[in-house]
CSV table of C-alpha atoms and ligand atoms in Angstrom, one decimal:
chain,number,residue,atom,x,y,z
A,5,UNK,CA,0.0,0.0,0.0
A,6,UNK,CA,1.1,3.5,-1.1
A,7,UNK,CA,2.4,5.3,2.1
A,8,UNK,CA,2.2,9.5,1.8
A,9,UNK,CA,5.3,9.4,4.0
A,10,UNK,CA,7.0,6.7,1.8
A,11,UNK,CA,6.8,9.3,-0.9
A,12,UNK,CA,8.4,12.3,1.3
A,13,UNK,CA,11.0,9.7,2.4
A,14,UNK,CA,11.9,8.9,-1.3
A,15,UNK,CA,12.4,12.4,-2.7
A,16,UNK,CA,14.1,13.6,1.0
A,17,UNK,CA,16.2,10.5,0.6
A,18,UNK,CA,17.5,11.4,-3.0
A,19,UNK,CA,17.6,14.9,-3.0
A,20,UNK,CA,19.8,14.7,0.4
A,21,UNK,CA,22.3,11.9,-1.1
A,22,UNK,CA,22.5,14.6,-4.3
A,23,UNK,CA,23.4,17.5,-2.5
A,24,UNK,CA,25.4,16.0,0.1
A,25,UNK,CA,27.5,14.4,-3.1
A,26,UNK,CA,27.6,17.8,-4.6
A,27,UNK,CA,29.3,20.1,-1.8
A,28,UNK,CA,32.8,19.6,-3.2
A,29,UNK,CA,33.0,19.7,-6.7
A,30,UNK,CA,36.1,20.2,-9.4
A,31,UNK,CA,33.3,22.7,-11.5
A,32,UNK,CA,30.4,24.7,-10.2
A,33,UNK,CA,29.0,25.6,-13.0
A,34,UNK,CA,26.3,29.1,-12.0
A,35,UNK,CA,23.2,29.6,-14.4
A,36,UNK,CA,21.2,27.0,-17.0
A,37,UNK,CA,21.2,28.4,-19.8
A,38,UNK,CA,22.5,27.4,-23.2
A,39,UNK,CA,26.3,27.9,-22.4
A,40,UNK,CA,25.6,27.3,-19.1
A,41,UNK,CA,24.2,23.7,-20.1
A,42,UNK,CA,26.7,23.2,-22.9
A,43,UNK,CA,29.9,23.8,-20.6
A,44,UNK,CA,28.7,21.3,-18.0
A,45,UNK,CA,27.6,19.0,-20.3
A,46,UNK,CA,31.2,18.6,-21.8
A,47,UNK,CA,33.0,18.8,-18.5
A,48,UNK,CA,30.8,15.6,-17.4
A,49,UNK,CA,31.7,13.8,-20.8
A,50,UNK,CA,35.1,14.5,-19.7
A,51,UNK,CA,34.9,13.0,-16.5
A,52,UNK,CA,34.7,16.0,-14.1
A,53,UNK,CA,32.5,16.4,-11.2
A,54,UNK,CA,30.0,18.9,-12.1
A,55,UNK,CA,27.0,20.6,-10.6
A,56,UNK,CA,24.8,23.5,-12.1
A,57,UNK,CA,22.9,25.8,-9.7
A,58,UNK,CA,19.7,27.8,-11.3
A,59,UNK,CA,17.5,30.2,-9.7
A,60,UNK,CA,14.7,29.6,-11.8
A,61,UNK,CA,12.6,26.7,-11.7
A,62,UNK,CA,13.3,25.5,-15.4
A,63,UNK,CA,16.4,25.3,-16.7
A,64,UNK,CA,17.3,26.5,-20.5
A,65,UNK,CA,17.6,30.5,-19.8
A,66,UNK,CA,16.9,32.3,-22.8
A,67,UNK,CA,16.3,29.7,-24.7
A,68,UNK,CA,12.8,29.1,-24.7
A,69,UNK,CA,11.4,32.3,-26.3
A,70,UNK,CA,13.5,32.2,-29.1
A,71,UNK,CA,13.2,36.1,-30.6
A,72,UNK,CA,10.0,37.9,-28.9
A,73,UNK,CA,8.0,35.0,-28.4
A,74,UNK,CA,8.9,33.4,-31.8
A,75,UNK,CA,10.2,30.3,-30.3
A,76,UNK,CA,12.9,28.9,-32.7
A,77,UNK,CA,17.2,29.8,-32.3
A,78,UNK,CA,19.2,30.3,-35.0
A,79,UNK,CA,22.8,28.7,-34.9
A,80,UNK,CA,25.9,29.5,-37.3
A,81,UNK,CA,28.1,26.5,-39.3
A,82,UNK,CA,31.1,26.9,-36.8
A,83,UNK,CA,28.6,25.7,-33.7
A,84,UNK,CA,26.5,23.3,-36.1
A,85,UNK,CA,28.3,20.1,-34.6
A,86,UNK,CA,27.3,20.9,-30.8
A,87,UNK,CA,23.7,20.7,-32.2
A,88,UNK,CA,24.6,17.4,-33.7
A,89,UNK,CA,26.9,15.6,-30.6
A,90,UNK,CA,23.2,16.5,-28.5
A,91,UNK,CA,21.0,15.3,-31.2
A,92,UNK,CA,18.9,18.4,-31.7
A,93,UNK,CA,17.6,18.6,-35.4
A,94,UNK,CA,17.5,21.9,-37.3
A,95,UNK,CA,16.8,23.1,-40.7
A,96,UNK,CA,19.4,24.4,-43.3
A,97,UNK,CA,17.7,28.6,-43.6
A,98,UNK,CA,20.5,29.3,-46.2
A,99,UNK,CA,23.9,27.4,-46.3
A,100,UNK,CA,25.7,27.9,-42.9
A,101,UNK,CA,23.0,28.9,-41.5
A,102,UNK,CA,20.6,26.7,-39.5
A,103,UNK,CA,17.0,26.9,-37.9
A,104,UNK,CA,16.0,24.9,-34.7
A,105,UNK,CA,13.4,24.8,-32.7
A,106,UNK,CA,13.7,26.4,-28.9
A,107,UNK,CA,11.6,23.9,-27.2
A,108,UNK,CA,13.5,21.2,-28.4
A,109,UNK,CA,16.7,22.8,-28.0
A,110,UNK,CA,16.0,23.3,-24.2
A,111,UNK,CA,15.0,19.8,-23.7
A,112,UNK,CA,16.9,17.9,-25.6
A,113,UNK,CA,20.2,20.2,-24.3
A,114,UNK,CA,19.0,19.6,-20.3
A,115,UNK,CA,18.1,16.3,-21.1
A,116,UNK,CA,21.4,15.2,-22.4
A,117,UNK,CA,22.9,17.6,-20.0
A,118,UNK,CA,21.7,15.7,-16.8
A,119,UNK,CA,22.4,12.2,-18.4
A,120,UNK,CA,25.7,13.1,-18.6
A,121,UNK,CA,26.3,13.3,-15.2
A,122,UNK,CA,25.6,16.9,-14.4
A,123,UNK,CA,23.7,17.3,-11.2
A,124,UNK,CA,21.0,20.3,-11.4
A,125,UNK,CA,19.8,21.8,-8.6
A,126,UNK,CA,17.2,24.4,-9.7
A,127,UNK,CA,15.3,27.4,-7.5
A,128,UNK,CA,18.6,27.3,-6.1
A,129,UNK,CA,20.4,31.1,-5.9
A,130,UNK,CA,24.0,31.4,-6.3
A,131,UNK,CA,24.4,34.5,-3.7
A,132,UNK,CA,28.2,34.9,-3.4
A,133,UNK,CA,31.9,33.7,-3.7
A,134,UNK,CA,33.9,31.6,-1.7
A,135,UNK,CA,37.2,33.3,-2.1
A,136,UNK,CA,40.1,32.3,-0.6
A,137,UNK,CA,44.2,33.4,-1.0
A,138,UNK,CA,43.0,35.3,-3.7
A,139,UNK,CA,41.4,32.7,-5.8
A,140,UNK,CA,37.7,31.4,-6.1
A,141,UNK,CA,37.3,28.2,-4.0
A,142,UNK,CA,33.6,27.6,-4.2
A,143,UNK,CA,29.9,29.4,-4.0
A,144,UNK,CA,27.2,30.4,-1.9
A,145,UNK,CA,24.0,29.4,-2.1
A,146,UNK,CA,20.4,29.9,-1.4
A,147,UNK,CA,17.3,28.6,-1.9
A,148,UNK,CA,15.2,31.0,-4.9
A,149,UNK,CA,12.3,31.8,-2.3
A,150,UNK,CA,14.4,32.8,0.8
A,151,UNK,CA,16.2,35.4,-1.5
A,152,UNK,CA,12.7,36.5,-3.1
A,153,UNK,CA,10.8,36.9,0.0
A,154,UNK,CA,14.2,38.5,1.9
A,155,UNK,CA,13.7,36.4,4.5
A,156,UNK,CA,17.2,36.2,7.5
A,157,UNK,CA,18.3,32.8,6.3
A,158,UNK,CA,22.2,32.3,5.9
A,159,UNK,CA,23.4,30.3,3.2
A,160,UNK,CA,25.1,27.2,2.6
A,161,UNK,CA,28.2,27.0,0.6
A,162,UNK,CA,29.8,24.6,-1.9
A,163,UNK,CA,33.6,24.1,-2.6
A,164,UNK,CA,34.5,24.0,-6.0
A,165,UNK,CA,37.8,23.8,-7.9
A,166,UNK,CA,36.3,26.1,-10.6
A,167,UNK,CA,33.4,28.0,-10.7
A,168,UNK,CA,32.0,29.4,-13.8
A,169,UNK,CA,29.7,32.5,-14.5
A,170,UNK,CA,27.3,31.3,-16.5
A,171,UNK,CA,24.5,34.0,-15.3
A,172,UNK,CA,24.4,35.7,-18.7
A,173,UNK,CA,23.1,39.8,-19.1
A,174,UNK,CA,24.5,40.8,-16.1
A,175,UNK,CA,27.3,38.6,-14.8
A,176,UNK,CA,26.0,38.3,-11.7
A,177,UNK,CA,28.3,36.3,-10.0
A,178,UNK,CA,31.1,38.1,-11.3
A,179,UNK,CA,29.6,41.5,-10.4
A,180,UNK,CA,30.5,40.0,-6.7
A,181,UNK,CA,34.3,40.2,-7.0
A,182,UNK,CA,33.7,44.5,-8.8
A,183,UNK,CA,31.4,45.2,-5.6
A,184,UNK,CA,34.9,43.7,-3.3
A,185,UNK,CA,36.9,45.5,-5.5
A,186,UNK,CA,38.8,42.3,-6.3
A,187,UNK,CA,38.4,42.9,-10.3
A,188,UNK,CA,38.8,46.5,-11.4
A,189,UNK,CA,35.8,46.7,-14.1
A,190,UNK,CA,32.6,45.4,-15.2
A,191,UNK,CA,31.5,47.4,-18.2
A,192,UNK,CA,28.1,45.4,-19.3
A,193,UNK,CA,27.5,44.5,-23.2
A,194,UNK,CA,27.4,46.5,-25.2
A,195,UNK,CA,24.9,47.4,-28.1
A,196,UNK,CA,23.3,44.8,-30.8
A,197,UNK,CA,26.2,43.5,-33.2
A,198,UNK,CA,25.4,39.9,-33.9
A,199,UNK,CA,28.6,39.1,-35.8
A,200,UNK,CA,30.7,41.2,-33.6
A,201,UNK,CA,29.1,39.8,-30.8
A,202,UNK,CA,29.1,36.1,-31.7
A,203,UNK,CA,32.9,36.7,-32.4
A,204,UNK,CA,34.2,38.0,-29.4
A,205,UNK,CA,31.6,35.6,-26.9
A,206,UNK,CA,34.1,32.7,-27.6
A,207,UNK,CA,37.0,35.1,-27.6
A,208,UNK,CA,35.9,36.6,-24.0
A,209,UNK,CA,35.1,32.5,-22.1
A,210,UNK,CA,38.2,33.0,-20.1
A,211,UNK,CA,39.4,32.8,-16.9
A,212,UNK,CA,38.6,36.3,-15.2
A,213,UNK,CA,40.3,35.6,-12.0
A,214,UNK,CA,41.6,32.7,-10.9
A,215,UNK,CA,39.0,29.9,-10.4
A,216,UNK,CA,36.2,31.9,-12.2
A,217,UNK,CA,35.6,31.6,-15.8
A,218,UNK,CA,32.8,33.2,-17.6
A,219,UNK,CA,30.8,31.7,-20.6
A,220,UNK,CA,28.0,33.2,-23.0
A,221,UNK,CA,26.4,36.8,-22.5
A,222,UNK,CA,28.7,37.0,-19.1
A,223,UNK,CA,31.4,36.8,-20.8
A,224,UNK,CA,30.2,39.7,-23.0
A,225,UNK,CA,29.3,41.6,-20.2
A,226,UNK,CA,32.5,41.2,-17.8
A,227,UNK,CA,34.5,42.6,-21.6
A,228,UNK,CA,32.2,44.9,-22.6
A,229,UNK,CA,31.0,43.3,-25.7
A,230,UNK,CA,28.1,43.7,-28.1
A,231,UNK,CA,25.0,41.7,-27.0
A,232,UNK,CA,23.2,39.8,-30.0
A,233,UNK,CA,20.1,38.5,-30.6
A,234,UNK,CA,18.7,35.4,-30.8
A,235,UNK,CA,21.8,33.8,-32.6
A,236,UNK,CA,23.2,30.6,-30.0
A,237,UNK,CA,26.1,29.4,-31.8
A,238,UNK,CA,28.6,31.5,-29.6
A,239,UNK,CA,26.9,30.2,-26.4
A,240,UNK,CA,27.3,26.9,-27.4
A,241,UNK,CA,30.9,27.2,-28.7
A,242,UNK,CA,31.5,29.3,-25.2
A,243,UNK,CA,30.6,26.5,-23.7
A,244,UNK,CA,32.1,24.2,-25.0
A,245,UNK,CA,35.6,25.9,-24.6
A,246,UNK,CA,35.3,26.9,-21.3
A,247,UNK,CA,34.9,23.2,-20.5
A,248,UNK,CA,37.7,22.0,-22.8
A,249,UNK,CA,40.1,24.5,-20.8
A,250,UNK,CA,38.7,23.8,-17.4
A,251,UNK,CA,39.1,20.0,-18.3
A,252,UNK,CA,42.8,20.2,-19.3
A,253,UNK,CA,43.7,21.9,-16.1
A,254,UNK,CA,41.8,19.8,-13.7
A,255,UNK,CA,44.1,16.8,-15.4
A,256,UNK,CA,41.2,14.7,-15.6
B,4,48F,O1,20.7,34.3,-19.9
B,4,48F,P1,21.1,32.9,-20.2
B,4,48F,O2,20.4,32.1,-21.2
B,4,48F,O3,22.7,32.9,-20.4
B,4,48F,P2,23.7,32.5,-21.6
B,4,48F,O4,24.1,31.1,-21.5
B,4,48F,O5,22.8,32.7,-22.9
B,4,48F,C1,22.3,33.9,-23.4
B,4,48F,C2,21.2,33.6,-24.3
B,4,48F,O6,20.2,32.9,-23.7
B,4,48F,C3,20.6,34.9,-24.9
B,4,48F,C4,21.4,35.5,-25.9
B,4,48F,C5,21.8,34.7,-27.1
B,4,48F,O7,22.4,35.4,-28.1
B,4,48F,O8,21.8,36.6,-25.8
B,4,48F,O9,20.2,35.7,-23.9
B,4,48F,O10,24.7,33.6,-21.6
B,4,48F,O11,21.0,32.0,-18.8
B,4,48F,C6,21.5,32.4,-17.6
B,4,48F,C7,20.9,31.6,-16.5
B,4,48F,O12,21.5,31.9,-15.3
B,4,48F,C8,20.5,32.0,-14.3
B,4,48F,C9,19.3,32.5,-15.0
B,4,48F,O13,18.1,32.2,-14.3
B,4,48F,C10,19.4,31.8,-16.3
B,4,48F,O14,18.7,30.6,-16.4
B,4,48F,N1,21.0,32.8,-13.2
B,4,48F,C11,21.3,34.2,-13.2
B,4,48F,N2,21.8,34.6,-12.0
B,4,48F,C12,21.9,33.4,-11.2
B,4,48F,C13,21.4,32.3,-12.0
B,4,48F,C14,22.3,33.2,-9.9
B,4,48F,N3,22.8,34.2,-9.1
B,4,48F,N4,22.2,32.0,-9.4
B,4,48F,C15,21.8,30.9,-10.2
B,4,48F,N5,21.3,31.1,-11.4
């Protein structure tokens, strides 16, 4: 016979062995969305212990609305083969250039992304740094509705080897280290230049100070890069080097 508390035991049970396995990880990877995903996904392929923390309750970012509500992302030739290694189909538009859909993007991306080995723990707020000897030894973190509601609840906090910035428009989590004065500027993107912008996203996933990286629109942000619109290929490709890089160092 189903038990109620059988059910509340279960999800405590699996939720607890999760998080508990999670508190030291080589990558913290902050924010779901598409380079967010992409970077974690690769860093699991590669054998790295990797968790992604999302405020929001779904994961995928700004993926789902495609351009103003018309729900489908366009991706360049250079980024084409991350579409492929996740299995997401897309259309040819005109050659190098390539249509998919945003729904099946997000799922099909957090889908692979989780059975990789990437742990997600959503409605859960990245709220600071751990810094330590001048380098970036893990995060703080919150539950979404404590931070909403402004309730007086510390936070817990999670060691990581790396920690990436995956927070997009605003660089949030780098914004923390500005505010302590331990980086010197944080400029914001800059106006819409889709080439430009694609361009210098992948050029900008670096290492900003040491044990945080930034991927995607943060990394834009943190140089002072054009934003762009609805064109994914340079998240994905941010992604995916940010992982590559992170990868090599870790030794794993
Ligand atoms: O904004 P987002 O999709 O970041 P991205 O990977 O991709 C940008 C594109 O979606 C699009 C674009 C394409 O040309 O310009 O905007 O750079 O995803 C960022 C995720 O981070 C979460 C946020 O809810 C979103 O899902 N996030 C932001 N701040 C925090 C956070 C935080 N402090 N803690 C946890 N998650």
């Amino acid at each position: 016979m189903l038990k109620d508390v059988e059910v509340s035991r279960a999800i405590i049970e699996a939720y607890t062995k999760d998080i508990l396995d999670s508190l030291k990880l080589d990558v913290a990877v902050v924010g779901a969305g598409p380079s967010g995903m992409v970077a974690a996904y690769y860093l699991a392929r590669g054998g790295a212990k990797v968790a992604i923390f999302e405020k929001k309750l779904s994961v995928g970012g700004g993926i789902w609305g495609g351009a103003m509500g018309f729900n489908r992302i366009v991706v360049e030739e250079s980024a084409r083969e991350i579409l492929d290694e996740f299995g997401v189909d897309y259309e040819e538009f005109k050659p190098g250039l390539y249509v998919a859909d945003a729904i099946e993007v997000a799922t099909t991306m957090a889908s692979k992304t989780v059975k990789a080995g990437v742990k997600v723990f959503n409605m859960v707020e990245v709220e600071d740094l751990v810094v330590k000897d001048g380098r970036v030894a893990g995060v703080v973190v919150n539950w979404t509705p404590v931070k909403m509601t402004g309730l007086h609840v510390d936070p817990l906090t999670v060691e990581a080897e790396f920690v990436i910035d995956s927070t997009g428009h605003g660089a949030q989590i780098t914004g923390h280290l500005l505010k302590r004065g331990l980086i010197e500027e944080l400029p914001g993107e800059g106006p819409m230049w889709a080439e430009m912008g694609e361009r210098l996203t992948v050029e900008h996933t670096k290492e900003v100070f040491p044990g945080l990286y930034v991927t995607g629109m943060a990394a834009n942000a943190v140089a002072g890069a054009p934003r762009m619109g609805p064109i994914f290929g340079g998240m994905f490709l941010s992604g995916r080097k940010a992982a590559l890089d992170i990868l090599e160092r870790l030794g794993v």
